[in-house]
Amino acid sequence: MIVRLGLIVAASLAAFTVKQLNVRSSKPENEEGTEEDHVTRVTNALQDQEREEEEEKEEVKLISSIINRANDFEEDILPEFEDLLSGVIEFPLPPDKAEKDKVYEIEMANNASELERLRRLVQELEEREVKLEGELLEYYGLKEQESDIVELQRQLKIKTVEIDMLNITINSLQAERKKLLEELTQGGSSKRELEVARNKIKELQRQIQLEASQTKSQLLLLKQQVSGLQVKEEEAARKDAQLEKKLKAVNDLEVAVVELKRQNKELQHEKRELMVKLNAAESRAAELSNMTESDMVAKAKEEVSNLRHANEDLLKQVEGLQMNRFSEVEELVYLRWVNACLRYELRNYQTPQGKLSARDLSKSLSPKSQEKAKQLMLEYAGSERGQGDTDLDSNFSHPSSPGSEDFDNASIDSSTSKYSSLSKKTSLIQKFKKWGKSKDDSSALSSPSRSFSGENEEGTEEDHVTRVTNALQDQEVKADVETQGDFVNSLAAEVRAASFSDINDLVAFVNWLDEELSFLHTHPRFLLLPPKRLQNWPEGKADALREAAFEYQDLMKLENKVSTFIDDPQLPCEAALKKMYSLLEKVEQSVYALLRTRDMAISRYREFGIPVNWLLDSGVVGKIKLSSVQLAKKYMKRVASELDALSGPEKEPAREFLILQGVRFAFRVHQVILGHFFHLLELNTCIILPSTFEVITH
């Protein structure tokens, strides 16, 4: 057993040394070979390794079977063999010595051959064991080579990925190279175009210089003409001033004559009134001279009692009217509250399926039908407001003296209320008239101090009436706001959240807001309420929105009027020029007013989210200025046609006057469109030569 273990250890050491030598010899070969050869060798080695593994498995199975049999053999034979060597085994001895010797020799021969056979078998087994151990060591080496092969495969994959990335970068660089080549070609063409453009610019500069020299000479001629015309204009102005002074003196004299005539008539009327009063005083004095003192006192007491009774009746009627007024206001507030509730329910009402609502109809109608429906709705709303919401403040809207016509009109207007009686009103009017006449008669006999006190009493009565009227109006507005508070709050929220990028959307919003506010019965008074009465209403933003919308609409109307102006050739020249001149004055007033307040308006509108592009020169103002250029062209054409019509030396003053008017008009247009000089060059300015009066347009 010791020998066998020693042989096994020696075989393992030999296999290990052989493996190390093989590994060392394979490393320089692998280093010298290329990667492709290495890959092929690795794949071949893997295939050989798989085949060797299969062979090793078969050999291991075979060796295991042999070893098992050898172990069994050793277990059976080796003890006997040892016993034989040690002489322990006892052989039966024959009785005869010769036979014993023969048997002994035979047994010894058999034992020697068997021993030799066993030795050979042991040697073969040991050699097989050494071989298997070497193969096992080679198997372990192949396993280590397999791990190296896996690492090499991983490195190979990494290299392939790097190669793919490099290919991608190469393709991208090639594409960039193509783009750069194309850009180089385009740059060459653009360079040539740039040179051509530079040449054109140089030619245009030469032409501009030539035209500038020509225009300078023409401007010098125009300046000379203008200076001459200015001298003539100054002379005409002096003459006009003298004429105006004379006309003013004549007018003053006429005014003085008219004033004297008026004073004469007033004196005549005063004379007549004094004569009437003198006659009345004489007749009254005659009556008083005939009457006794007791009769005068009785008559005065009778008048005083009549006045007291009339005053008491009037106070009772006024109290009754006030009670009727308060009951009417209460009923009106209740009706408006019911109306608001119904409107709120109708707004929140959902139509059942299969039926169309007003909103669905408004969406499905054509534009013309929508306009007609909207007009009918507005007419219906107006008629409903006219029938249901009469002006209850008409009783106190025009306070004045009882005997005046304003009082009669106010009383007649108040009689149209649906909650008052016509007969009571007419009787009340007649009593007021009688009371006014009796008061006038009594005031004619009173002293000046009493008349002065009467005027003070009338003033206090008027103040009282106005205070009552304002209080009733405030109560009505307050009741309207309380009953329709949700509606007002929703409109206020819409106004606060309003923000626009287009001015047309703002105009549509303002129109919608006015339509919604028109549903309030007290709409005009609602807009005039002080801010402290409506804390939730964004008054500043609402006013800014309405102001911007109206200003934009006015400017658009003016621009449309100027751009669509058509000069009627059948109209006389003077009337046509005046028409265009008045239109230019409107443009000047609008543009200058806008320019004065534009900066403040822009800052204010931006604060409230209102678009301001239309206020700039590129917006509506620019359109108006361009339209004024077209108007100036039409003016110059009309002047030129009139100059062509005027011929002869006797028409020269008229021609010069027309020229002066054209220059003035062009200068004013230039002032209006200052800042748009390049558009001004498009104006066909009329240049009139002094010698031939020939019109040259450039």
XYZ file of C-alpha atoms in Angstrom, residues 308-324 428:
18
model
C -104.478 126.809 6.102
C -107.151 124.436 4.841
C -105.444 124.231 1.455
C -102.091 123.601 3.168
C -103.584 120.826 5.330
C -105.170 119.194 2.280
C -101.873 119.361 0.425
C -99.973 117.849 3.373
C -102.456 114.986 3.554
C -102.153 114.360 -0.181
C -98.334 114.461 0.017
C -98.381 111.939 2.873
C -100.708 109.709 0.885
C -98.430 109.956 -2.138
C -95.409 109.082 -0.002
C -97.201 106.043 1.405
C -98.191 104.991 -2.103
C -103.771 117.214 -7.162
